[in-house]
Backbone as XML, in Angstrom:
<?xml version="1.0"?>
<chain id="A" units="angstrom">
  <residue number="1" name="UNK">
    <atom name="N" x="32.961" y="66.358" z="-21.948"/>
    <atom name="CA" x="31.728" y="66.994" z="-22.395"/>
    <atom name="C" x="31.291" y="66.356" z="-23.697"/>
  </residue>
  <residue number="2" name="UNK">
    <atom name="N" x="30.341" y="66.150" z="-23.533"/>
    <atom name="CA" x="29.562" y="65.465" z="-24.911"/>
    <atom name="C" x="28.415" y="66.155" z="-25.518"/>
  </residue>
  <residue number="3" name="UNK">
    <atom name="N" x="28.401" y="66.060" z="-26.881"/>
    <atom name="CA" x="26.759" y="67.008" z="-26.893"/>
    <atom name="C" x="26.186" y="66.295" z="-28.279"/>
  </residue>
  <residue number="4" name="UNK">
    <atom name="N" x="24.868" y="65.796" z="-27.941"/>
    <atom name="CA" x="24.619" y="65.066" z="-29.318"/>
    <atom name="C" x="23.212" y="66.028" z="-29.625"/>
  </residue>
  <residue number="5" name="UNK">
    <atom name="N" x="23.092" y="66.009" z="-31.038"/>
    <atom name="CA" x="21.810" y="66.572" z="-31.401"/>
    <atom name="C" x="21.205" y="65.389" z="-32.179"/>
  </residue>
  <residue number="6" name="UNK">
    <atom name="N" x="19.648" y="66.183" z="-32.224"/>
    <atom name="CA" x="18.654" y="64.759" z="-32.566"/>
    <atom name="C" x="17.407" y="65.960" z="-33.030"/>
  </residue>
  <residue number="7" name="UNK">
    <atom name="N" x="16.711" y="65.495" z="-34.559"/>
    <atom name="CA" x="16.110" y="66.437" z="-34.704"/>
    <atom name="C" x="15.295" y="66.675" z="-36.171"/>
  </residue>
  <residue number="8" name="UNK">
    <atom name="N" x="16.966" y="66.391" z="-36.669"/>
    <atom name="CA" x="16.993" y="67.155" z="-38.396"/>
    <atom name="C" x="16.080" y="66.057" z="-39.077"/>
  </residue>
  <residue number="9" name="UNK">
    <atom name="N" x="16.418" y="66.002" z="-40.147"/>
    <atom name="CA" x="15.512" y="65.808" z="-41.622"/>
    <atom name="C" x="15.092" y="66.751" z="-42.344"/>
  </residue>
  <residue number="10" name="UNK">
    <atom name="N" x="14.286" y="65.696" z="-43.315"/>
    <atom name="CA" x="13.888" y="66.470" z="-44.810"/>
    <atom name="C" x="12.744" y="67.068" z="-45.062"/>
  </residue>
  <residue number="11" name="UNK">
    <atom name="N" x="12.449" y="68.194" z="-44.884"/>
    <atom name="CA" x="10.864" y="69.398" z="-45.286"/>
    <atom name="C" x="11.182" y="69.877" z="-45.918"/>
  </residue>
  <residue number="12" name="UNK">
    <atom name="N" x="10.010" y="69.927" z="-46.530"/>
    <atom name="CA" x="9.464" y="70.629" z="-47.720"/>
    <atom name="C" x="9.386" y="72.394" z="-47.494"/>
  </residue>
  <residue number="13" name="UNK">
    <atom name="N" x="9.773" y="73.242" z="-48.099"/>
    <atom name="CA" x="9.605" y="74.703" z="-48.001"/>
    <atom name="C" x="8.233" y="75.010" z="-47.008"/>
  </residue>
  <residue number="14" name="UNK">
    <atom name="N" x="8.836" y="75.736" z="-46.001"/>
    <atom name="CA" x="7.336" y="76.509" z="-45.443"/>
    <atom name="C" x="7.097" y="75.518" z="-43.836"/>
  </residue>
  <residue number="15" name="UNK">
    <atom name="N" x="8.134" y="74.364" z="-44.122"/>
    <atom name="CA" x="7.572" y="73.135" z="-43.094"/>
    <atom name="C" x="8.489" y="74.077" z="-42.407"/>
  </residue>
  <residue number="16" name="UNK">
    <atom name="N" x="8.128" y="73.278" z="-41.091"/>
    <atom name="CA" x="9.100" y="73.245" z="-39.415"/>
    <atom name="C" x="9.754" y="71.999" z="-38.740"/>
  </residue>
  <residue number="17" name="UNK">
    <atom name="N" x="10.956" y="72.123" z="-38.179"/>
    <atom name="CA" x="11.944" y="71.095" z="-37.460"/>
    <atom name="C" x="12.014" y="71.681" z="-36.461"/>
  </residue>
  <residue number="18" name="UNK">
    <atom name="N" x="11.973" y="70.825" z="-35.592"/>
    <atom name="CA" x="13.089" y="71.114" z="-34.013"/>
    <atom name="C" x="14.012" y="70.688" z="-33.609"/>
  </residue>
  <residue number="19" name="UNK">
    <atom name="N" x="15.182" y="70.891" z="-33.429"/>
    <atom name="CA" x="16.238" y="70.412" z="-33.173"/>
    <atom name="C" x="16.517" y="70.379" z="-32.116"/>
  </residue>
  <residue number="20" name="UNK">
    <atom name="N" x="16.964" y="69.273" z="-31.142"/>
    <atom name="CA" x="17.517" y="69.508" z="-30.126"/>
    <atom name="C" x="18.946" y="68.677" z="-29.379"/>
  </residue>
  <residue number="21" name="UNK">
    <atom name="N" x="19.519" y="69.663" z="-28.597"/>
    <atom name="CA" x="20.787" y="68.776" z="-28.145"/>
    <atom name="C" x="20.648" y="68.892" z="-26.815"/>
  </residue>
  <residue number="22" name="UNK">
    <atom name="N" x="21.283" y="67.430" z="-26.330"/>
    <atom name="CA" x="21.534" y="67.480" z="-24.917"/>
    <atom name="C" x="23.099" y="67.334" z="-24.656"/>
  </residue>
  <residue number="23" name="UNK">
    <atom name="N" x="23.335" y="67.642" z="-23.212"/>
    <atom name="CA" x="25.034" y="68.305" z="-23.534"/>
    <atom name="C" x="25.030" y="67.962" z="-21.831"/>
  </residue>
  <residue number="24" name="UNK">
    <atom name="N" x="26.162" y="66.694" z="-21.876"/>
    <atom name="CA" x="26.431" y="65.998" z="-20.701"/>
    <atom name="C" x="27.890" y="65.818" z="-20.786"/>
  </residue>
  <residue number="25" name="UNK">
    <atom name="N" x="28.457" y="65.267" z="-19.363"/>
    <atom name="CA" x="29.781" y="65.900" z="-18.672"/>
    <atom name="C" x="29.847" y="66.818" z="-17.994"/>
  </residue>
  <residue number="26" name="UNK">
    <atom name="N" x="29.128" y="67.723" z="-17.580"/>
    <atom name="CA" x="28.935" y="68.755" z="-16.783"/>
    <atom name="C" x="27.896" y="69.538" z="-16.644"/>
  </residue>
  <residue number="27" name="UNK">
    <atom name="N" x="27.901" y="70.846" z="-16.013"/>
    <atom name="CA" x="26.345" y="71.921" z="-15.925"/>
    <atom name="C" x="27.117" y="72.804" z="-17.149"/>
  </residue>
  <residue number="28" name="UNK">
    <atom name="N" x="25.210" y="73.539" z="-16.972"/>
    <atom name="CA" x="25.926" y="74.370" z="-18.557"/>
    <atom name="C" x="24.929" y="75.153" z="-18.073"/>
  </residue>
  <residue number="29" name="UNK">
    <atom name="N" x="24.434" y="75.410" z="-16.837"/>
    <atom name="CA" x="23.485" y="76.667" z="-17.200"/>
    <atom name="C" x="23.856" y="78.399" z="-17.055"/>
  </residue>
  <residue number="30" name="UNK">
    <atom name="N" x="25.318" y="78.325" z="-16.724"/>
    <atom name="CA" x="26.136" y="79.443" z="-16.867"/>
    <atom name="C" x="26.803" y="80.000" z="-18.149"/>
  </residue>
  <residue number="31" name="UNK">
    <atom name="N" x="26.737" y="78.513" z="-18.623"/>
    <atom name="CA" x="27.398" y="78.900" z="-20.527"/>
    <atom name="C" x="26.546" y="79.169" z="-21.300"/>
  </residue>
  <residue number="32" name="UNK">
    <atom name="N" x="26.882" y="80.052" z="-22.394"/>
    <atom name="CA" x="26.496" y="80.768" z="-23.907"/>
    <atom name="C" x="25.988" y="79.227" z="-24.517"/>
  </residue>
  <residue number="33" name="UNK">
    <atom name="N" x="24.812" y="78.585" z="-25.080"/>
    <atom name="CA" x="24.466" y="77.437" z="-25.661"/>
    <atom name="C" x="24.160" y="78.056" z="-27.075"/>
  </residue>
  <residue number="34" name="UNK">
    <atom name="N" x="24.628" y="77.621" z="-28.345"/>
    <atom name="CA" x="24.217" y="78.070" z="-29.326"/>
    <atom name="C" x="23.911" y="76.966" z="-30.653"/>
  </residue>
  <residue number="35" name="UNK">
    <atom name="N" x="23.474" y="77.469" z="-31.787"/>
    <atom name="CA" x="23.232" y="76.771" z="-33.173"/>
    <atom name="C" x="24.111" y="76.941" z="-33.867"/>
  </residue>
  <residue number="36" name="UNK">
    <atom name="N" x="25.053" y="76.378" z="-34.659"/>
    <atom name="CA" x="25.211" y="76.358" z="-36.027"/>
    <atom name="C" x="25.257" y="75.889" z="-37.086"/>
  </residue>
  <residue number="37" name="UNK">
    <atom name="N" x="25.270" y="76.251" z="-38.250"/>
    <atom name="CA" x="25.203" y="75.508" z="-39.354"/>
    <atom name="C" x="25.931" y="75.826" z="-40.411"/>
  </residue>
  <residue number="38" name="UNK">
    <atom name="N" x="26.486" y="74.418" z="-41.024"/>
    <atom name="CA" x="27.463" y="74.694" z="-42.266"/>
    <atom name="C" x="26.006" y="74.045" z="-43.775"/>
  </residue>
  <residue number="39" name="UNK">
    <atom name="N" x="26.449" y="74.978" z="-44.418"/>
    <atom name="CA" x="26.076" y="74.304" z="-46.001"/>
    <atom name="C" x="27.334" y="74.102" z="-46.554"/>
  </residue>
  <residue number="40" name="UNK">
    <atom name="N" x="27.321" y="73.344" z="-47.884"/>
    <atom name="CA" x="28.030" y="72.874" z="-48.325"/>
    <atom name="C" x="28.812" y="74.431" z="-48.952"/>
  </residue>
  <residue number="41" name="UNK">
    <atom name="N" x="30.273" y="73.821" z="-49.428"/>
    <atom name="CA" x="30.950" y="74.577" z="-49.950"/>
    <atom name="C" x="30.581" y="76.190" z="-49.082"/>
  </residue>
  <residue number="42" name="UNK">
    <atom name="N" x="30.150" y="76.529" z="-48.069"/>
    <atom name="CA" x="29.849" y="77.848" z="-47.514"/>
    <atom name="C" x="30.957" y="77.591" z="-45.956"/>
  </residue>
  <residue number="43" name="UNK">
    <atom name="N" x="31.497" y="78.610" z="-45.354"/>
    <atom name="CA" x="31.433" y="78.378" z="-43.878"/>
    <atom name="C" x="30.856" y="78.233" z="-42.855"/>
  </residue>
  <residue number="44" name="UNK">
    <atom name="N" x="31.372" y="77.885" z="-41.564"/>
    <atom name="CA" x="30.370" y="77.596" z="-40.395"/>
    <atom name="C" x="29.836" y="78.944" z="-40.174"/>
  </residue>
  <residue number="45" name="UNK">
    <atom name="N" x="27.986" y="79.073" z="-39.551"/>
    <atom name="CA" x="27.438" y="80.478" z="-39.507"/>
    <atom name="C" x="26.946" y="80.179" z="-38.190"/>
  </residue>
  <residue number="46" name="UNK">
    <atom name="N" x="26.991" y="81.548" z="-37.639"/>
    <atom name="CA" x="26.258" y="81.035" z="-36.205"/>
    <atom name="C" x="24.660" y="81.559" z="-36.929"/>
  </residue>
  <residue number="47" name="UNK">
    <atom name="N" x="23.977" y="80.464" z="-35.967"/>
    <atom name="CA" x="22.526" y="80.487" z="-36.257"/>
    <atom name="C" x="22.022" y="81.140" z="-35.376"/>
  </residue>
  <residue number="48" name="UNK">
    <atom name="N" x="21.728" y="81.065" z="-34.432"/>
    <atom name="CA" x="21.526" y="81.350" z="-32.850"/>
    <atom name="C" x="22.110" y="81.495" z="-31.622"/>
  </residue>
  <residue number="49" name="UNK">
    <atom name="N" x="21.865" y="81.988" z="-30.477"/>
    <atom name="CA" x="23.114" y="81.788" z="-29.250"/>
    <atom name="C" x="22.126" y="82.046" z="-28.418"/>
  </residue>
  <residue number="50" name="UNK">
    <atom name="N" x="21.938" y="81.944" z="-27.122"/>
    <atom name="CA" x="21.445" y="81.655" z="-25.959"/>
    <atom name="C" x="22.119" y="82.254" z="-24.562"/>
  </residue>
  <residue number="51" name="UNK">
    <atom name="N" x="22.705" y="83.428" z="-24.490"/>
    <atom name="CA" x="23.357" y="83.581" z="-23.204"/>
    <atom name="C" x="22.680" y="83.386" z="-21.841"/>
  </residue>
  <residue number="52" name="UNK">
    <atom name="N" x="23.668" y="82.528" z="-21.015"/>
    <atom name="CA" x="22.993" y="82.260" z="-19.373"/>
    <atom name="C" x="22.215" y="83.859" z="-19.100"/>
  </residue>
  <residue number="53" name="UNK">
    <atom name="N" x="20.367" y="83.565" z="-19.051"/>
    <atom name="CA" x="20.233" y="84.333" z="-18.035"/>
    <atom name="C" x="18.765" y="84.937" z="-18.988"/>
  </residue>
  <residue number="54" name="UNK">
    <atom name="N" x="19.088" y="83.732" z="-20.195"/>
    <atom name="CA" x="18.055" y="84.396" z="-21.226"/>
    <atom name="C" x="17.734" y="84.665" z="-22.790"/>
  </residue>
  <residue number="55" name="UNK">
    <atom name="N" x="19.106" y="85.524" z="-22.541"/>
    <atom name="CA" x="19.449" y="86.948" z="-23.671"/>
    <atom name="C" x="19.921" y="86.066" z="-24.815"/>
  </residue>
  <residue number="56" name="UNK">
    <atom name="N" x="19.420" y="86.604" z="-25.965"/>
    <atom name="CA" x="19.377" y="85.479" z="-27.293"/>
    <atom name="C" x="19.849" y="86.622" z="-28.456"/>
  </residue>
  <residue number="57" name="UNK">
    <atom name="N" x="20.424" y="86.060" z="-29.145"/>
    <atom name="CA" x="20.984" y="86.363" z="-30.418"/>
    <atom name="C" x="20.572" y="85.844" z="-31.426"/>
  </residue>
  <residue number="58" name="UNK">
    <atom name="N" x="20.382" y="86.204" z="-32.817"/>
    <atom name="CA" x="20.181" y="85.481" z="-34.223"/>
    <atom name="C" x="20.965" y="85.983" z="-35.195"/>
  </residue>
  <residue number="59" name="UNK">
    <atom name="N" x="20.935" y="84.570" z="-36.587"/>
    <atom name="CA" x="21.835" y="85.787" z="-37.566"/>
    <atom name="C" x="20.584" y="86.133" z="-38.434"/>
  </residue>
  <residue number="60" name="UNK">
    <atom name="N" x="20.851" y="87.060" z="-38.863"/>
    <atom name="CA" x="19.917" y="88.344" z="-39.476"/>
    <atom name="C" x="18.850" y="87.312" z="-40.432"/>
  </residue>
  <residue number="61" name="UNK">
    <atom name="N" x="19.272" y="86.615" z="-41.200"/>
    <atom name="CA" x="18.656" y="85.049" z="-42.060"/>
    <atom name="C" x="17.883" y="84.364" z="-41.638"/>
  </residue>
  <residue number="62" name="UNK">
    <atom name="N" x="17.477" y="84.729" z="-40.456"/>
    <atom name="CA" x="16.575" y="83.547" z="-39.656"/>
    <atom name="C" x="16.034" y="84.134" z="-38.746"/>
  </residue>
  <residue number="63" name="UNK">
    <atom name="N" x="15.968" y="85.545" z="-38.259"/>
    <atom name="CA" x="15.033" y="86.302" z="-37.247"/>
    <atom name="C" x="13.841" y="86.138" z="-37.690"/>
  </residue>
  <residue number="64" name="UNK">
    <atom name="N" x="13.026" y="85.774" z="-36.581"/>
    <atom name="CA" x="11.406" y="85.630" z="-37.207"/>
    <atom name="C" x="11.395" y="84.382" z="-37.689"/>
  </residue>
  <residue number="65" name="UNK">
    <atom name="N" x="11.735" y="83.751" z="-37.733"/>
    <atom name="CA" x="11.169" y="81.852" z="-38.018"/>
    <atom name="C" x="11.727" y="81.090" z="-37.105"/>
  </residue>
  <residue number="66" name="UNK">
    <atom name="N" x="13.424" y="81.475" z="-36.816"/>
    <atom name="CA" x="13.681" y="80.386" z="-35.663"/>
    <atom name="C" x="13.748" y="80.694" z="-34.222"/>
  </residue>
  <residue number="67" name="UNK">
    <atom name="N" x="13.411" y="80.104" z="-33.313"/>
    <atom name="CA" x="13.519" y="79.956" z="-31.884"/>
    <atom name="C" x="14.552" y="79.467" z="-31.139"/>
  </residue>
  <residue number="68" name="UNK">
    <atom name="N" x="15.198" y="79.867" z="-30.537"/>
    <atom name="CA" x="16.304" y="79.480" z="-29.605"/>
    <atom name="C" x="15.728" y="79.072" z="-27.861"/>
  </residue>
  <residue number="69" name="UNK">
    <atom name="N" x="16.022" y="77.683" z="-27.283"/>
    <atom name="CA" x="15.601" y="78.022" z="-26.290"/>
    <atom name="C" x="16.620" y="76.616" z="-25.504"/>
  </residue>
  <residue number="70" name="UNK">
    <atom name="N" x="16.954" y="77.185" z="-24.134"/>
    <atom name="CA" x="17.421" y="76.165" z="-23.249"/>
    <atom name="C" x="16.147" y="75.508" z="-21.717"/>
  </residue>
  <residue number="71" name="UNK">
    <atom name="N" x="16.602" y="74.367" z="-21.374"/>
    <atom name="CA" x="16.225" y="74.212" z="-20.370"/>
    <atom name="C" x="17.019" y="73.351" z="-19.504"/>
  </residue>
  <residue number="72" name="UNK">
    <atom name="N" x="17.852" y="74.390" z="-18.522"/>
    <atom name="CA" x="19.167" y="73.877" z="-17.646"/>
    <atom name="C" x="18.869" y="72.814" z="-17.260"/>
  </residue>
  <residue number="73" name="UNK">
    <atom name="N" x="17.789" y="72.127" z="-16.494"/>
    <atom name="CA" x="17.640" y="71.687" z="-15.729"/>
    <atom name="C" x="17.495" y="70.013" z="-16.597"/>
  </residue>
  <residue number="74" name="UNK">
    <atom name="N" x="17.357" y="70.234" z="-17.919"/>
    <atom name="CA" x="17.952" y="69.208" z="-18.696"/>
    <atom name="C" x="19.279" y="69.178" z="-19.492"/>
  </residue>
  <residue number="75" name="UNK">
    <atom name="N" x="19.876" y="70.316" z="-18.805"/>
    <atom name="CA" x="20.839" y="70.222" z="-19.946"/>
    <atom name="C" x="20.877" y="70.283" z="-21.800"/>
  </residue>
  <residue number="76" name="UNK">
    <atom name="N" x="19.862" y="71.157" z="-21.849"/>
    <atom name="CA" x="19.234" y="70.689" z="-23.244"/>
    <atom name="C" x="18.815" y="72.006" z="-23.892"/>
  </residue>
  <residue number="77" name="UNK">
    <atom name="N" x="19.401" y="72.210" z="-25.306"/>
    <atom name="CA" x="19.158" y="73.151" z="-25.660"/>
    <atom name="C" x="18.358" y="73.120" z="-27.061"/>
  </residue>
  <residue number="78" name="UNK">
    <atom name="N" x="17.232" y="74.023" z="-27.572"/>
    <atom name="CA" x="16.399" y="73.645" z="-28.610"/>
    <atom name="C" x="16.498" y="74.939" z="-29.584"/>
  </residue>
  <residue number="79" name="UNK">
    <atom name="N" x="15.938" y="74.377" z="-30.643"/>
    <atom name="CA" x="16.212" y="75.068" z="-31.888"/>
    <atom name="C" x="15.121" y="75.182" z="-32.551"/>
  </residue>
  <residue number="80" name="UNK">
    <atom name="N" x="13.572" y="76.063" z="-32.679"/>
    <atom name="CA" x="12.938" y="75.418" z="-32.853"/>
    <atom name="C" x="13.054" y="76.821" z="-34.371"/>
  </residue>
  <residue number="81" name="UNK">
    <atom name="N" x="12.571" y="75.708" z="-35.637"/>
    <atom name="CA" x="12.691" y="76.194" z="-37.287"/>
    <atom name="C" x="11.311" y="75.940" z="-37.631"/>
  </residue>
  <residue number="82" name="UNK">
    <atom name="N" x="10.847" y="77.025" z="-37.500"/>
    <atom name="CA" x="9.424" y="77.449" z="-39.085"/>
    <atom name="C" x="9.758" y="78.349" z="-39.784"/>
  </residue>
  <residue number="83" name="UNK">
    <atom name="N" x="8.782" y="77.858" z="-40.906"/>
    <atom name="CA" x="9.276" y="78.663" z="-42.411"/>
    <atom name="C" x="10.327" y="78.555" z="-42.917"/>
  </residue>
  <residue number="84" name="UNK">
    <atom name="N" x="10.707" y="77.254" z="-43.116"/>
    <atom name="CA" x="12.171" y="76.449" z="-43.376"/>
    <atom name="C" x="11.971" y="76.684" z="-44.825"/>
  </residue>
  <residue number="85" name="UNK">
    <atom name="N" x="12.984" y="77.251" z="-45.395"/>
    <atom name="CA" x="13.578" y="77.789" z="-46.758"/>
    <atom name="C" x="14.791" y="77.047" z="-47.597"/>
  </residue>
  <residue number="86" name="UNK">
    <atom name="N" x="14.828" y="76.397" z="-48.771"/>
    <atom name="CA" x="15.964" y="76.129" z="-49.471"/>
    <atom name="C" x="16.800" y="76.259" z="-48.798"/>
  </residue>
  <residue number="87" name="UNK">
    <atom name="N" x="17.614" y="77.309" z="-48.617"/>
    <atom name="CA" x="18.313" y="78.099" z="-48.030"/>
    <atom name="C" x="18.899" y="77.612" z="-46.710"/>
  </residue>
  <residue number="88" name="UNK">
    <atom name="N" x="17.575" y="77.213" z="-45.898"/>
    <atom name="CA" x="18.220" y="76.815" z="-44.730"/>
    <atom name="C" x="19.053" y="75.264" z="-44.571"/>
  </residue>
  <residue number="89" name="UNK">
    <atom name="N" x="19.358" y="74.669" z="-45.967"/>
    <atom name="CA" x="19.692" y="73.550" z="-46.273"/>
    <atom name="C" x="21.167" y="73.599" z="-45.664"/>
  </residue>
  <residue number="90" name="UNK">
    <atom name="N" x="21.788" y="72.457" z="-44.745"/>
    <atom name="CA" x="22.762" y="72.441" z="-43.613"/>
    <atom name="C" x="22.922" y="71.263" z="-42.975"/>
  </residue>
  <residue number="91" name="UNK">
    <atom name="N" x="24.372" y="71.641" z="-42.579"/>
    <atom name="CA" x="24.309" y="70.556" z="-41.215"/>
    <atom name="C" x="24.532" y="71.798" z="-40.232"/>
  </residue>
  <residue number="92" name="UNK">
    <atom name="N" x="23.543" y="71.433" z="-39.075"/>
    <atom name="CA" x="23.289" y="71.995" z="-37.947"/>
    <atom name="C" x="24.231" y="71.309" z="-36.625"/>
  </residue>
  <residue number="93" name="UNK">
    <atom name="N" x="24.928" y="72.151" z="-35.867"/>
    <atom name="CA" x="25.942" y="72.018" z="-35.088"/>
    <atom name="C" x="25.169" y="72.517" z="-33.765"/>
  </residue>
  <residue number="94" name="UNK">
    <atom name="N" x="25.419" y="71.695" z="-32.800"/>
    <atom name="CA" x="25.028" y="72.315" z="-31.408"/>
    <atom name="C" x="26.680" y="72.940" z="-30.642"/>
  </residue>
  <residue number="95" name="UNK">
    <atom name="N" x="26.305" y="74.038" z="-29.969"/>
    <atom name="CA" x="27.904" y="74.187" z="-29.248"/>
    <atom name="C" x="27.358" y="74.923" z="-28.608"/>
  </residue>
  <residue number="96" name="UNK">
    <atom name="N" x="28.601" y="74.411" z="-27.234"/>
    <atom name="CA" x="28.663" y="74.968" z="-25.429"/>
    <atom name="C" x="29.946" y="75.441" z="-25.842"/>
  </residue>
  <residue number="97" name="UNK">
    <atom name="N" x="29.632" y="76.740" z="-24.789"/>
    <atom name="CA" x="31.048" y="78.126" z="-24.739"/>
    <atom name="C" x="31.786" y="76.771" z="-23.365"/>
  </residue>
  <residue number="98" name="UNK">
    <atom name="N" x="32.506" y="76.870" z="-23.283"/>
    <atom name="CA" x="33.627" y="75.736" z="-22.660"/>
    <atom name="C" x="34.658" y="77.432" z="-21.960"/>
  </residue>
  <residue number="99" name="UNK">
    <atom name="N" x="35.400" y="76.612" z="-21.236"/>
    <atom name="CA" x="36.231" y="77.517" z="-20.720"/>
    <atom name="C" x="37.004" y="78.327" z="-21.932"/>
  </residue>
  <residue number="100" name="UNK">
    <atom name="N" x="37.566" y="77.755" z="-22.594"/>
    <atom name="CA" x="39.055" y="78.585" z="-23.778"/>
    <atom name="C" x="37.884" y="78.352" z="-25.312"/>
  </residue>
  <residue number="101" name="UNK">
    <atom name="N" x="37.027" y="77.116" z="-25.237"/>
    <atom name="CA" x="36.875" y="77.272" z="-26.671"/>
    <atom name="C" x="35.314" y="76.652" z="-26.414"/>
  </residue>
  <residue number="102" name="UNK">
    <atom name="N" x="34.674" y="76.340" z="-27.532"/>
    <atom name="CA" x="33.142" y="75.968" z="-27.869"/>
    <atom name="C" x="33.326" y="74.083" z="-27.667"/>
  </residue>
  <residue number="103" name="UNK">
    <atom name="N" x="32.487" y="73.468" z="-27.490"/>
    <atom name="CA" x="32.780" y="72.154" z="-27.241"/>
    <atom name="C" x="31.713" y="71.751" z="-28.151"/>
  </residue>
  <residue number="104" name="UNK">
    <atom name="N" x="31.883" y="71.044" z="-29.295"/>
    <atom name="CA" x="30.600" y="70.957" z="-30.314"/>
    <atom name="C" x="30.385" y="69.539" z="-30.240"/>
  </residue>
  <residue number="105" name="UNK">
    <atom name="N" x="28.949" y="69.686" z="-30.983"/>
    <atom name="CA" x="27.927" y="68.321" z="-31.318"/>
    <atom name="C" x="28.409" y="67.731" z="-32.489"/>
  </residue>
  <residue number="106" name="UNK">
    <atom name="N" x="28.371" y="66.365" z="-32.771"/>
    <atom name="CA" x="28.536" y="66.096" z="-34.301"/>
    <atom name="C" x="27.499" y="66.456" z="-35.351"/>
  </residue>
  <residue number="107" name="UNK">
    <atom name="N" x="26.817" y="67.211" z="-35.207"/>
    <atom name="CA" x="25.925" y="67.551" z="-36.529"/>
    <atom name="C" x="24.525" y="66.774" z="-36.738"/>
  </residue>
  <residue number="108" name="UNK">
    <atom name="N" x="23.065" y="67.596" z="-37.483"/>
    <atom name="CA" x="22.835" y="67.083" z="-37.693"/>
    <atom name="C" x="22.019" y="67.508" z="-38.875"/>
  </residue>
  <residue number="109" name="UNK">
    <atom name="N" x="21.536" y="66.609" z="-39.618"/>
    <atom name="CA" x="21.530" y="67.005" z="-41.160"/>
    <atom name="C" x="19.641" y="67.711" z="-41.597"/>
  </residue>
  <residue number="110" name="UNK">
    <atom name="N" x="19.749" y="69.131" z="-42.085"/>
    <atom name="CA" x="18.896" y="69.587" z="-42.269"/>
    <atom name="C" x="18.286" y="69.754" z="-43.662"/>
  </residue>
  <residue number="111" name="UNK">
    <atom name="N" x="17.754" y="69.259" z="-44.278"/>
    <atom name="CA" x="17.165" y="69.697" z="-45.640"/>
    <atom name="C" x="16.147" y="70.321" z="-46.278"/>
  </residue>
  <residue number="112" name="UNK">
    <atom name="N" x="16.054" y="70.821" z="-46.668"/>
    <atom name="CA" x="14.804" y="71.761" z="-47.217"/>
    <atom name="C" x="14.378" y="71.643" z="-48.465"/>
  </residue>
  <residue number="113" name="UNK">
    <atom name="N" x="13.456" y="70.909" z="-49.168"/>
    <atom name="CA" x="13.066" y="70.861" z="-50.531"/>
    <atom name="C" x="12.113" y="72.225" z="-50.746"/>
  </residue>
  <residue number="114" name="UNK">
    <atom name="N" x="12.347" y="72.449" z="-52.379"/>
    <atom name="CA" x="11.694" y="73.462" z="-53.022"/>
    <atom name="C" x="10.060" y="73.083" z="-53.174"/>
  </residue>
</chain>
């Protein structure tokens, strides 16, 4: 399983990114597809999640600006960020629920100027 994201860069407060990963080696339209993101010196946070069938989750920090969305049939899951805040300054992680554990993306780098 492989999953690369493609997306990030540098906006200015108030701008919007979309992030997206595609996630090959297998189907995934039965698995949980989700976001996350580390800032520096902070831990990994889940951003978003996507359960097969629809049903979406956020963390409380980002309801109302970001979008979560898959489309099985590419294997591809999107992230879409308005009203990008300082704050949301990160590396952004794509991850598939895998049988025992999450199978992650290498990252990709989000910045947010004041």
């Amino acid at each position: 399983v492989q999953l690369v994201e493609s997306g990030g860069g540098s906006v200015q407060a108030g701008g919007s990114l979309r992030l997206s990963c595609l996630a090959s080696g297998s189907t995934f339209s039965q698995n949980t597809m989700a976001w996350y993101r580390e800032a520096p010196g902070k831990q990994r946070e889940l951003v978003a999640r996507c359960i097969s069938g629809g049903r979406t989750n956020y963390a409380d920090s980002v309801k109302g600006r970001f979008t979560i969305s898959r489309d099985d049939a590419k294997n591809t899951v999107y992230l879409e960020m308005n009203s990008l805040k300082p704050e949301d300054t990160a590396v952004y992680y794509c991850a598939v629920r895998g049988p025992i554990d999450y199978y992650w993306g290498q990252g990709t780098q989000v910045t947010v100027s004041s």
